[in-house]
PDB file of C-alpha atoms in Angstrom:
ATOM      1  CA  MET A 970       0.077  -0.309   0.059  1.00 54.00           C
ATOM      2  CA  SER A 971       1.742   3.582  -0.616  1.00 54.00           C
ATOM      3  CA  ASP A 972       1.843   5.918   1.743  1.00 52.00           C
ATOM      4  CA  ALA A 973      -0.827   8.214   0.472  1.00 54.00           C
ATOM      5  CA  ALA A 974      -3.254   5.210   0.297  1.00 56.00           C
ATOM      6  CA  ALA A 975      -1.825   4.516   3.851  1.00 58.00           C
ATOM      7  CA  ASN A 976      -2.085   7.845   4.909  1.00 59.00           C
ATOM      8  CA  GLY A 977      -6.279   8.530   3.498  1.00 56.00           C
ATOM      9  CA  LEU A 978      -6.952   5.038   5.134  1.00 66.00           C
ATOM     10  CA  THR A 979      -5.425   6.749   9.053  1.00 69.00           C
ATOM     11  CA  THR A 980      -7.736   9.919   8.361  1.00 69.00           C
ATOM     12  CA  ALA A 981     -11.142   7.882   7.330  1.00 67.00           C
ATOM     13  CA  THR A 982     -10.808   6.123  10.308  1.00 74.00           C
ATOM     14  CA  VAL A 983     -10.012   8.793  12.663  1.00 72.00           C
ATOM     15  CA  LEU A 984     -13.070  10.792  10.741  1.00 70.00           C
ATOM     16  CA  ALA A 985     -15.612   7.658  11.253  1.00 71.00           C
ATOM     17  CA  GLY A 986     -14.259   7.521  15.236  1.00 73.00           C
ATOM     18  CA  ARG A 987     -15.341  11.197  15.054  1.00 73.00           C
ATOM     19  CA  GLY A 988     -19.278  10.905  13.357  1.00 70.00           C
ATOM     20  CA  ILE A 989     -20.068   7.727  15.380  1.00 67.00           C
ATOM     21  CA  ARG A 990     -18.444  10.195  18.572  1.00 71.00           C
ATOM     22  CA  LEU A 991     -20.804  12.596  17.502  1.00 67.00           C
ATOM     23  CA  SER A 992     -23.653  10.456  17.289  1.00 64.00           C
ATOM     24  CA  ARG A 993     -23.347  10.010  20.765  1.00 63.00           C
ATOM     25  CA  ARG A 994     -23.382  13.546  22.211  1.00 63.00           C
ATOM     26  CA  ASN A 995     -26.487  13.787  19.914  1.00 65.00           C
ATOM     27  CA  LEU A 996     -28.541  11.293  21.210  1.00 63.00           C
ATOM     28  CA  ASP A 997     -31.948  12.479  20.640  1.00 66.00           C
ATOM     29  CA  ALA A 998     -31.283  11.949  16.749  1.00 65.00           C
ATOM     30  CA  VAL A 999     -29.670   7.909  17.584  1.00 67.00           C
ATOM     31  CA  ILE A1000     -32.893   7.648  19.597  1.00 72.00           C
ATOM     32  CA  THR A1001     -35.023   8.523  16.645  1.00 71.00           C
ATOM     33  CA  SER A1002     -33.338   6.272  14.288  1.00 71.00           C
ATOM     34  CA  LEU A1003     -33.937   3.867  16.465  1.00 75.00           C
ATOM     35  CA  MET A1004     -36.898   3.707  17.315  1.00 81.00           C
ATOM     36  CA  MET A1005     -38.772   4.958  14.761  1.00 82.00           C
ATOM     37  CA  PRO A1006     -38.507   1.932  12.563  1.00 84.00           C
ATOM     38  CA  VAL A1007     -39.415  -0.156  15.743  1.00 87.00           C
ATOM     39  CA  LEU A1008     -42.584   1.608  16.520  1.00 88.00           C
ATOM     40  CA  LEU A1009     -43.348   1.401  12.347  1.00 87.00           C
ATOM     41  CA  MET A1010     -42.359  -2.171  12.967  1.00 89.00           C
ATOM     42  CA  LEU A1011     -45.031  -2.418  15.755  1.00 91.00           C
ATOM     43  CA  VAL A1012     -47.534  -0.848  14.659  1.00 90.00           C
ATOM     44  CA  PHE A1013     -47.895  -2.562  10.627  1.00 88.00           C
ATOM     45  CA  VAL A1014     -47.444  -6.365  13.387  1.00 90.00           C
ATOM     46  CA  TYR A1015     -50.316  -4.534  15.451  1.00 89.00           C
ATOM     47  CA  PHE A1016     -52.811  -1.947  13.546  1.00 88.00           C
ATOM     48  CA  PHE A1017     -52.496  -3.372   9.836  1.00 83.00           C
ATOM     49  CA  GLY A1018     -51.065  -7.060  10.221  1.00 81.00           C
ATOM     50  CA  GLY A1019     -54.526  -8.944  11.210  1.00 81.00           C
ATOM     51  CA  ALA A1020     -55.640  -7.138   7.585  1.00 83.00           C
ATOM     52  CA  ILE A1021     -53.069  -8.760   4.756  1.00 84.00           C
ATOM     53  CA  ASP A1022     -52.791 -11.362   3.860  1.00 81.00           C
ATOM     54  CA  THR A1023     -48.788 -12.519   3.368  1.00 81.00           C
ATOM     55  CA  GLY A1024     -50.007 -16.249   2.819  1.00 78.00           C
ATOM     56  CA  ASP A1025     -48.331 -18.797   5.263  1.00 75.00           C
ATOM     57  CA  THR A1026     -46.157 -16.639   6.151  1.00 82.00           C
ATOM     58  CA  ARG A1027     -46.841 -14.281   9.522  1.00 88.00           C
ATOM     59  CA  TYR A1028     -47.046 -10.877   8.705  1.00 90.00           C
ATOM     60  CA  VAL A1029     -43.675  -9.981  11.708  1.00 90.00           C
ATOM     61  CA  THR A1030     -42.020 -12.240   9.153  1.00 90.00           C
ATOM     62  CA  TYR A1031     -43.078 -10.781   6.238  1.00 92.00           C
ATOM     63  CA  VAL A1032     -42.458  -7.325   7.561  1.00 93.00           C
ATOM     64  CA  VAL A1033     -38.873  -7.285   8.379  1.00 92.00           C
ATOM     65  CA  PRO A1034     -36.537  -6.852   6.003  1.00 92.00           C
ATOM     66  CA  GLY A1035     -39.198  -3.958   5.011  1.00 91.00           C
ATOM     67  CA  VAL A1036     -38.169  -2.520   8.659  1.00 91.00           C
ATOM     68  CA  LEU A1037     -34.233  -2.951   7.842  1.00 91.00           C
ATOM     69  CA  VAL A1038     -34.268  -1.365   4.105  1.00 91.00           C
ATOM     70  CA  LEU A1039     -36.593   1.547   6.709  1.00 88.00           C
ATOM     71  CA  CYS A1040     -33.189   1.874   8.468  1.00 84.00           C
ATOM     72  CA  ALA A1041     -31.192   2.300   5.665  1.00 84.00           C
ATOM     73  CA  GLY A1042     -33.483   5.581   4.991  1.00 82.00           C
ATOM     74  CA  PHE A1043     -33.120   6.507   8.520  1.00 81.00           C
ATOM     75  CA  GLY A1044     -29.952   6.754   8.327  1.00 78.00           C
ATOM     76  CA  ALA A1045     -29.000   7.761   5.271  1.00 79.00           C
ATOM     77  CA  ALA A1046     -31.068  11.011   6.573  1.00 79.00           C
ATOM     78  CA  GLY A1047     -28.949  11.233   9.088  1.00 80.00           C
ATOM     79  CA  THR A1048     -25.206  10.991   7.346  1.00 83.00           C
ATOM     80  CA  ALA A1049     -26.694  13.937   4.808  1.00 85.00           C
ATOM     81  CA  VAL A1050     -27.391  15.995   8.158  1.00 83.00           C
ATOM     82  CA  SER A1051     -23.930  15.182   9.597  1.00 83.00           C
ATOM     83  CA  VAL A1052     -22.033  15.872   5.898  1.00 84.00           C
ATOM     84  CA  SER A1053     -24.160  18.962   5.565  1.00 83.00           C
ATOM     85  CA  GLU A1054     -23.707  20.341   9.282  1.00 84.00           C
ATOM     86  CA  ASP A1055     -19.475  20.176   8.727  1.00 77.00           C
ATOM     87  CA  MET A1056     -19.735  22.418   5.630  1.00 80.00           C
ATOM     88  CA  ARG A1057     -22.164  24.653   7.238  1.00 80.00           C
ATOM     89  CA  SER A1058     -19.927  24.825  10.164  1.00 74.00           C
ATOM     90  CA  GLY A1059     -16.727  25.354   8.573  1.00 73.00           C
ATOM     91  CA  THR A1060     -15.428  21.576   9.889  1.00 70.00           C
ATOM     92  CA  VAL A1061     -14.564  20.810   6.922  1.00 69.00           C
ATOM     93  CA  ASP A1062     -12.390  23.833   6.181  1.00 64.00           C
ATOM     94  CA  ARG A1063     -10.124  23.330   9.035  1.00 69.00           C
ATOM     95  CA  LEU A1064      -9.958  19.908   7.352  1.00 66.00           C
ATOM     96  CA  ARG A1065      -8.849  20.758   4.618  1.00 64.00           C
ATOM     97  CA  THR A1066      -6.134  22.751   5.608  1.00 65.00           C
ATOM     98  CA  LEU A1067      -4.388  19.321   7.080  1.00 63.00           C
ATOM     99  CA  ASP A1068      -4.930  18.249   3.320  1.00 62.00           C
ATOM    100  CA  VAL A1069      -7.979  16.144   4.064  1.00 65.00           C
ATOM    101  CA  GLY A1070      -9.949  15.241   1.305  1.00 66.00           C
ATOM    102  CA  ALA A1071     -12.985  14.112  -0.181  1.00 69.00           C
ATOM    103  CA  VAL A1072     -12.740   9.982   0.310  1.00 72.00           C
ATOM    104  CA  PRO A1073     -11.436  10.476   3.938  1.00 74.00           C
ATOM    105  CA  PHE A1074     -13.536  12.857   4.787  1.00 78.00           C
ATOM    106  CA  LEU A1075     -16.528  11.371   3.188  1.00 82.00           C
ATOM    107  CA  THR A1076     -15.303   7.502   3.760  1.00 82.00           C
ATOM    108  CA  GLY A1077     -15.489   8.633   7.572  1.00 83.00           C
ATOM    109  CA  HIS A1078     -18.954   9.901   7.632  1.00 83.00           C
ATOM    110  CA  VAL A1079     -20.405   6.545   5.623  1.00 87.00           C
ATOM    111  CA  VAL A1080     -18.370   3.856   7.837  1.00 86.00           C
ATOM    112  CA  ALA A1081     -20.465   5.920  11.108  1.00 84.00           C
ATOM    113  CA  ALA A1082     -23.752   6.142   9.241  1.00 85.00           C
ATOM    114  CA  VAL A1083     -22.590   1.848   8.807  1.00 88.00           C
ATOM    115  CA  ALA A1084     -21.977   0.660  12.067  1.00 85.00           C
ATOM    116  CA  ARG A1085     -25.281   3.007  13.025  1.00 85.00           C
ATOM    117  CA  ASN A1086     -27.003   1.017  10.614  1.00 87.00           C
ATOM    118  CA  VAL A1087     -25.162  -2.220  12.130  1.00 88.00           C
ATOM    119  CA  LEU A1088     -26.518  -0.830  15.958  1.00 87.00           C
ATOM    120  CA  ALA A1089     -30.246  -0.293  14.063  1.00 87.00           C
ATOM    121  CA  THR A1090     -30.812  -3.640  12.533  1.00 89.00           C
ATOM    122  CA  THR A1091     -29.855  -5.984  15.583  1.00 90.00           C
ATOM    123  CA  LEU A1092     -32.557  -3.178  17.808  1.00 90.00           C
ATOM    124  CA  VAL A1093     -35.082  -4.522  14.988  1.00 91.00           C
ATOM    125  CA  PHE A1094     -34.080  -8.214  15.287  1.00 91.00           C
ATOM    126  CA  GLY A1095     -34.528  -8.044  18.728  1.00 92.00           C
ATOM    127  CA  VAL A1096     -37.693  -7.105  18.612  1.00 93.00           C
ATOM    128  CA  ALA A1097     -38.596  -8.944  16.590  1.00 93.00           C
ATOM    129  CA  ALA A1098     -37.682 -12.109  17.909  1.00 92.00           C
ATOM    130  CA  LEU A1099     -39.306 -11.039  21.116  1.00 93.00           C
ATOM    131  CA  ILE A1100     -42.816 -10.525  18.430  1.00 92.00           C
ATOM    132  CA  GLY A1101     -42.524 -13.889  16.742  1.00 89.00           C
ATOM    133  CA  PHE A1102     -40.132 -13.234  14.144  1.00 91.00           C
ATOM    134  CA  ARG A1103     -38.812 -17.052  13.380  1.00 89.00           C
ATOM    135  CA  PRO A1104     -36.358 -16.717  10.510  1.00 90.00           C
ATOM    136  CA  ALA A1105     -35.566 -20.132   9.118  1.00 88.00           C
ATOM    137  CA  ALA A1106     -32.407 -19.095   7.560  1.00 89.00           C
ATOM    138  CA  THR A1107     -29.437 -21.095   7.302  1.00 91.00           C
ATOM    139  CA  ALA A1108     -25.821 -20.050   8.120  1.00 92.00           C
ATOM    140  CA  ALA A1109     -24.755 -19.501   4.514  1.00 93.00           C
ATOM    141  CA  GLY A1110     -28.724 -17.192   4.125  1.00 93.00           C
ATOM    142  CA  TRP A1111     -27.457 -15.000   6.998  1.00 94.00           C
ATOM    143  CA  LEU A1112     -24.754 -14.193   5.881  1.00 95.00           C
ATOM    144  CA  ALA A1113     -26.058 -13.553   2.562  1.00 95.00           C
ATOM    145  CA  ALA A1114     -29.111 -11.399   3.517  1.00 94.00           C
ATOM    146  CA  ILE A1115     -26.560  -9.587   5.657  1.00 93.00           C
ATOM    147  CA  GLY A1116     -24.646  -9.524   3.360  1.00 95.00           C
ATOM    148  CA  LEU A1117     -26.986  -7.786   0.932  1.00 95.00           C
ATOM    149  CA  LEU A1118     -28.805  -5.712   3.984  1.00 94.00           C
ATOM    150  CA  LEU A1119     -24.814  -3.770   4.002  1.00 93.00           C
ATOM    151  CA  VAL A1120     -23.911  -3.336   0.676  1.00 94.00           C
ATOM    152  CA  TYR A1121     -27.483  -1.711   0.175  1.00 94.00           C
ATOM    153  CA  ILE A1122     -26.651   0.473   3.274  1.00 92.00           C
ATOM    154  CA  THR A1123     -23.156   1.842   1.798  1.00 93.00           C
ATOM    155  CA  ALA A1124     -24.949   2.897  -0.980  1.00 94.00           C
ATOM    156  CA  VAL A1125     -27.164   4.253   0.144  1.00 92.00           C
ATOM    157  CA  SER A1126     -25.101   6.226   2.673  1.00 91.00           C
ATOM    158  CA  TRP A1127     -22.801   7.951   0.429  1.00 92.00           C
ATOM    159  CA  LEU A1128     -25.818   8.488  -1.973  1.00 92.00           C
ATOM    160  CA  ALA A1129     -27.255  10.889   1.628  1.00 90.00           C
ATOM    161  CA  ALA A1130     -23.380  12.002   2.602  1.00 89.00           C
ATOM    162  CA  ALA A1131     -23.632  13.441  -1.852  1.00 90.00           C
ATOM    163  CA  ALA A1132     -27.198  15.105  -0.961  1.00 89.00           C
ATOM    164  CA  GLY A1133     -25.552  16.491   2.469  1.00 88.00           C
ATOM    165  CA  LEU A1134     -22.832  18.178  -0.084  1.00 86.00           C
ATOM    166  CA  VAL A1135     -26.367  19.657  -2.374  1.00 86.00           C
ATOM    167  CA  ALA A1136     -27.676  20.705   0.579  1.00 81.00           C
ATOM    168  CA  ARG A1137     -27.194  24.499   2.075  1.00 79.00           C
ATOM    169  CA  THR A1138     -28.567  22.980   5.344  1.00 82.00           C
ATOM    170  CA  PRO A1139     -28.733  20.568   8.220  1.00 78.00           C
ATOM    171  CA  GLU A1140     -32.496  21.408   7.323  1.00 78.00           C
ATOM    172  CA  ALA A1141     -32.549  21.267   3.685  1.00 81.00           C
ATOM    173  CA  ALA A1142     -30.552  18.093   3.926  1.00 80.00           C
ATOM    174  CA  GLY A1143     -32.910  16.386   5.658  1.00 75.00           C
ATOM    175  CA  ALA A1144     -35.505  16.848   3.700  1.00 77.00           C
ATOM    176  CA  VAL A1145     -33.560  15.416   0.517  1.00 74.00           C
ATOM    177  CA  THR A1146     -33.140  12.468   1.193  1.00 76.00           C
ATOM    178  CA  PHE A1147     -36.981  11.789   2.487  1.00 77.00           C
ATOM    179  CA  PHE A1148     -36.952  10.378  -1.103  1.00 78.00           C
ATOM    180  CA  MET A1149     -35.138   7.340   0.532  1.00 79.00           C
ATOM    181  CA  MET A1150     -37.064   7.012   3.587  1.00 81.00           C
ATOM    182  CA  PHE A1151     -39.582   6.532   1.084  1.00 85.00           C
ATOM    183  CA  LEU A1152     -38.554   3.778  -0.989  1.00 89.00           C
ATOM    184  CA  PRO A1153     -40.009   0.871   1.069  1.00 90.00           C
ATOM    185  CA  TYR A1154     -43.633   2.033   0.886  1.00 91.00           C
ATOM    186  CA  PRO A1155     -44.017   0.903  -2.576  1.00 92.00           C
ATOM    187  CA  SER A1156     -42.593  -1.574  -2.955  1.00 93.00           C
ATOM    188  CA  SER A1157     -43.231  -5.620  -1.318  1.00 91.00           C
ATOM    189  CA  ALA A1158     -41.985  -3.988   1.805  1.00 91.00           C
ATOM    190  CA  PHE A1159     -45.628  -3.892   4.047  1.00 92.00           C
ATOM    191  CA  VAL A1160     -48.019  -6.036   1.042  1.00 90.00           C
ATOM    192  CA  PRO A1161     -47.766  -7.663  -1.780  1.00 91.00           C
ATOM    193  CA  ILE A1162     -47.619  -6.333  -5.228  1.00 92.00           C
ATOM    194  CA  ASP A1163     -50.338  -7.499  -6.201  1.00 90.00           C
ATOM    195  CA  THR A1164     -52.634  -5.825  -3.584  1.00 89.00           C
ATOM    196  CA  MET A1165     -51.859  -2.519  -5.280  1.00 92.00           C
ATOM    197  CA  PRO A1166     -52.666  -0.355  -7.857  1.00 92.00           C
ATOM    198  CA  SER A1167     -51.682  -1.858 -11.449  1.00 93.00           C
ATOM    199  CA  TRP A1168     -50.832   1.362 -12.375  1.00 93.00           C
ATOM    200  CA  LEU A1169     -48.043   1.585  -8.782  1.00 93.00           C
ATOM    201  CA  HIS A1170     -46.994  -2.356 -10.190  1.00 94.00           C
ATOM    202  CA  GLY A1171     -44.164  -1.330 -12.760  1.00 93.00           C
ATOM    203  CA  PHE A1172     -42.525   0.657 -10.464  1.00 94.00           C
ATOM    204  CA  ALA A1173     -42.465  -1.040  -7.308  1.00 93.00           C
ATOM    205  CA  GLU A1174     -41.842  -4.392  -8.866  1.00 92.00           C
ATOM    206  CA  HIS A1175     -38.704  -2.273 -10.900  1.00 92.00           C
ATOM    207  CA  GLN A1176     -37.403   0.378  -7.879  1.00 93.00           C
ATOM    208  CA  PRO A1177     -33.457  -0.420  -5.991  1.00 92.00           C
ATOM    209  CA  VAL A1178     -35.698  -2.006  -2.855  1.00 94.00           C
ATOM    210  CA  THR A1179     -37.970  -4.947  -4.329  1.00 95.00           C
ATOM    211  CA  PRO A1180     -35.603  -6.819  -4.808  1.00 96.00           C
ATOM    212  CA  LEU A1181     -33.502  -6.726  -1.466  1.00 96.00           C
ATOM    213  CA  ILE A1182     -36.697  -6.321   0.212  1.00 95.00           C
ATOM    214  CA  GLU A1183     -37.252 -10.121  -1.920  1.00 95.00           C
ATOM    215  CA  SER A1184     -34.326 -11.156  -1.320  1.00 96.00           C
ATOM    216  CA  MET A1185     -34.058 -11.216   2.291  1.00 95.00           C
ATOM    217  CA  ARG A1186     -36.962 -12.548   2.595  1.00 94.00           C
ATOM    218  CA  GLY A1187     -36.520 -15.906   0.655  1.00 94.00           C
ATOM    219  CA  LEU A1188     -32.850 -16.134   2.420  1.00 94.00           C
ATOM    220  CA  LEU A1189     -33.754 -15.478   6.018  1.00 93.00           C
ATOM    221  CA  LEU A1190     -37.246 -18.059   5.452  1.00 91.00           C
ATOM    222  CA  ASP A1191     -34.744 -20.748   2.882  1.00 90.00           C
ATOM    223  CA  GLN A1192     -36.788 -19.616   0.888  1.00 91.00           C
ATOM    224  CA  PRO A1193     -36.367 -19.942  -3.460  1.00 91.00           C
ATOM    225  CA  VAL A1194     -34.622 -15.825  -4.907  1.00 92.00           C
ATOM    226  CA  GLY A1195     -34.371 -16.335  -8.121  1.00 91.00           C
ATOM    227  CA  ASP A1196     -32.381 -13.361  -9.207  1.00 95.00           C
ATOM    228  CA  ALA A1197     -33.838 -11.029  -7.064  1.00 95.00           C
ATOM    229  CA  PRO A1198     -29.783 -11.217  -4.894  1.00 95.00           C
ATOM    230  CA  TRP A1199     -28.033 -10.365  -8.401  1.00 96.00           C
ATOM    231  CA  THR A1200     -30.377  -6.646  -9.057  1.00 96.00           C
ATOM    232  CA  THR A1201     -29.898  -5.795  -5.803  1.00 96.00           C
ATOM    233  CA  LEU A1202     -26.240  -6.364  -5.789  1.00 96.00           C
ATOM    234  CA  ALA A1203     -26.671  -4.156 -10.109  1.00 97.00           C
ATOM    235  CA  TRP A1204     -28.266  -1.581  -8.256  1.00 96.00           C
ATOM    236  CA  SER A1205     -26.562  -1.147  -5.170  1.00 95.00           C
ATOM    237  CA  ALA A1206     -23.636  -0.868  -7.510  1.00 96.00           C
ATOM    238  CA  GLY A1207     -24.611   1.977 -10.189  1.00 96.00           C
ATOM    239  CA  ILE A1208     -25.976   3.532  -6.648  1.00 94.00           C
ATOM    240  CA  LEU A1209     -22.483   3.945  -5.262  1.00 94.00           C
ATOM    241  CA  ALA A1210     -20.653   4.494  -8.923  1.00 95.00           C
ATOM    242  CA  LEU A1211     -22.912   7.381  -8.840  1.00 95.00           C
ATOM    243  CA  SER A1212     -22.813   8.291  -5.212  1.00 92.00           C
ATOM    244  CA  MET A1213     -18.937   8.138  -5.431  1.00 91.00           C
ATOM    245  CA  THR A1214     -18.651   9.893  -7.739  1.00 92.00           C
ATOM    246  CA  ALA A1215     -21.056  13.052  -7.853  1.00 91.00           C
ATOM    247  CA  ALA A1216     -19.899  13.509  -4.502  1.00 89.00           C
ATOM    248  CA  GLY A1217     -16.227  14.115  -5.673  1.00 86.00           C
ATOM    249  CA  ALA A1218     -16.942  16.271  -7.115  1.00 88.00           C
ATOM    250  CA  LEU A1219     -19.263  18.104  -5.241  1.00 87.00           C
ATOM    251  CA  PHE A1220     -17.425  18.302  -2.330  1.00 82.00           C
ATOM    252  CA  ARG A1221     -14.231  19.898  -5.363  1.00 81.00           C
ATOM    253  CA  HIS A1222     -16.945  22.564  -5.756  1.00 80.00           C
ATOM    254  CA  ARG A1223     -17.773  23.060  -2.700  1.00 74.00           C
ATOM    255  CA  THR A1224     -13.983  23.240  -1.507  1.00 75.00           C
ATOM    256  CA  ARG A1225     -12.123  25.211  -4.119  1.00 74.00           C
TER     257      ARG A1225
END
C-alpha cells in the first residue's frame, strides 16, 4: 500500500471515529433513528398485520426485511445532515488545511452511518424475535442476507453524503433524503405488490429496494430467491458508483 493510500485510510478511520462520537453526543437523533423503525414495525404488525394476507408467512416475518431497509433510509438522512453540518460549520475548511480530501472525509461519515445502521438492525431483529419473528435461514442464508443489506446501506449512505453536499443547510439535507425513507412503501416491504393499484406495479417491481427485500425475505425463510440478489447487487453498485463520483465532484466544487 502506498503512503498516500495508507494516510487516506488512517484519516478515514479517525473521521469515522469522530462521526461515531458525534452520534453519541446527539442522543435524541440516534434514539429517533433507532426507535422509529421499531415503532413502525409494531404499528404494522399489531395495527395492520391482521388485515394483510401474506399466505403461509406470518406477517411479522414478512415485514422484517422491509423494516430493515427502512432503517437504512433513516440512517441515510442522518448522514446527509451531518455532512451538511460539517460543510456549514467550517469543519471542512479546517480539515482542508490538513490536506484531507473528499474520500477520507466522506468515507468517515459513511462508515459511521453503517455502524449506526448495524446497531439499528440488531435492535430490529431483537424486537422482532420477541414478537414472533422466526426465520428458517441457514448460516449461509444469514450471511448472504446481511451482506446484501450492508452493501445497500453503504450505497445509500454514499448517496446521502452526496445529498448533504448539495443541500445548503442541514434542514434541507434531511428533506432531500426523504425519498430514500419513502422508497420502501411503494414496494413489497409491507404488502404484496399485487394488492396495489395496477398503475403502481411497474414502479414497485422495478425499483432498488424490492429485489433487496425479496432477496432477504427468501434467504431468511430458506426459500428460492431467483436472480433477486444479483439485481440487488446491480442496483447497489450503480448507486454506489454514481454517488461516489457525484460526491467527489460536489466536494471539489464546494471547497475550491
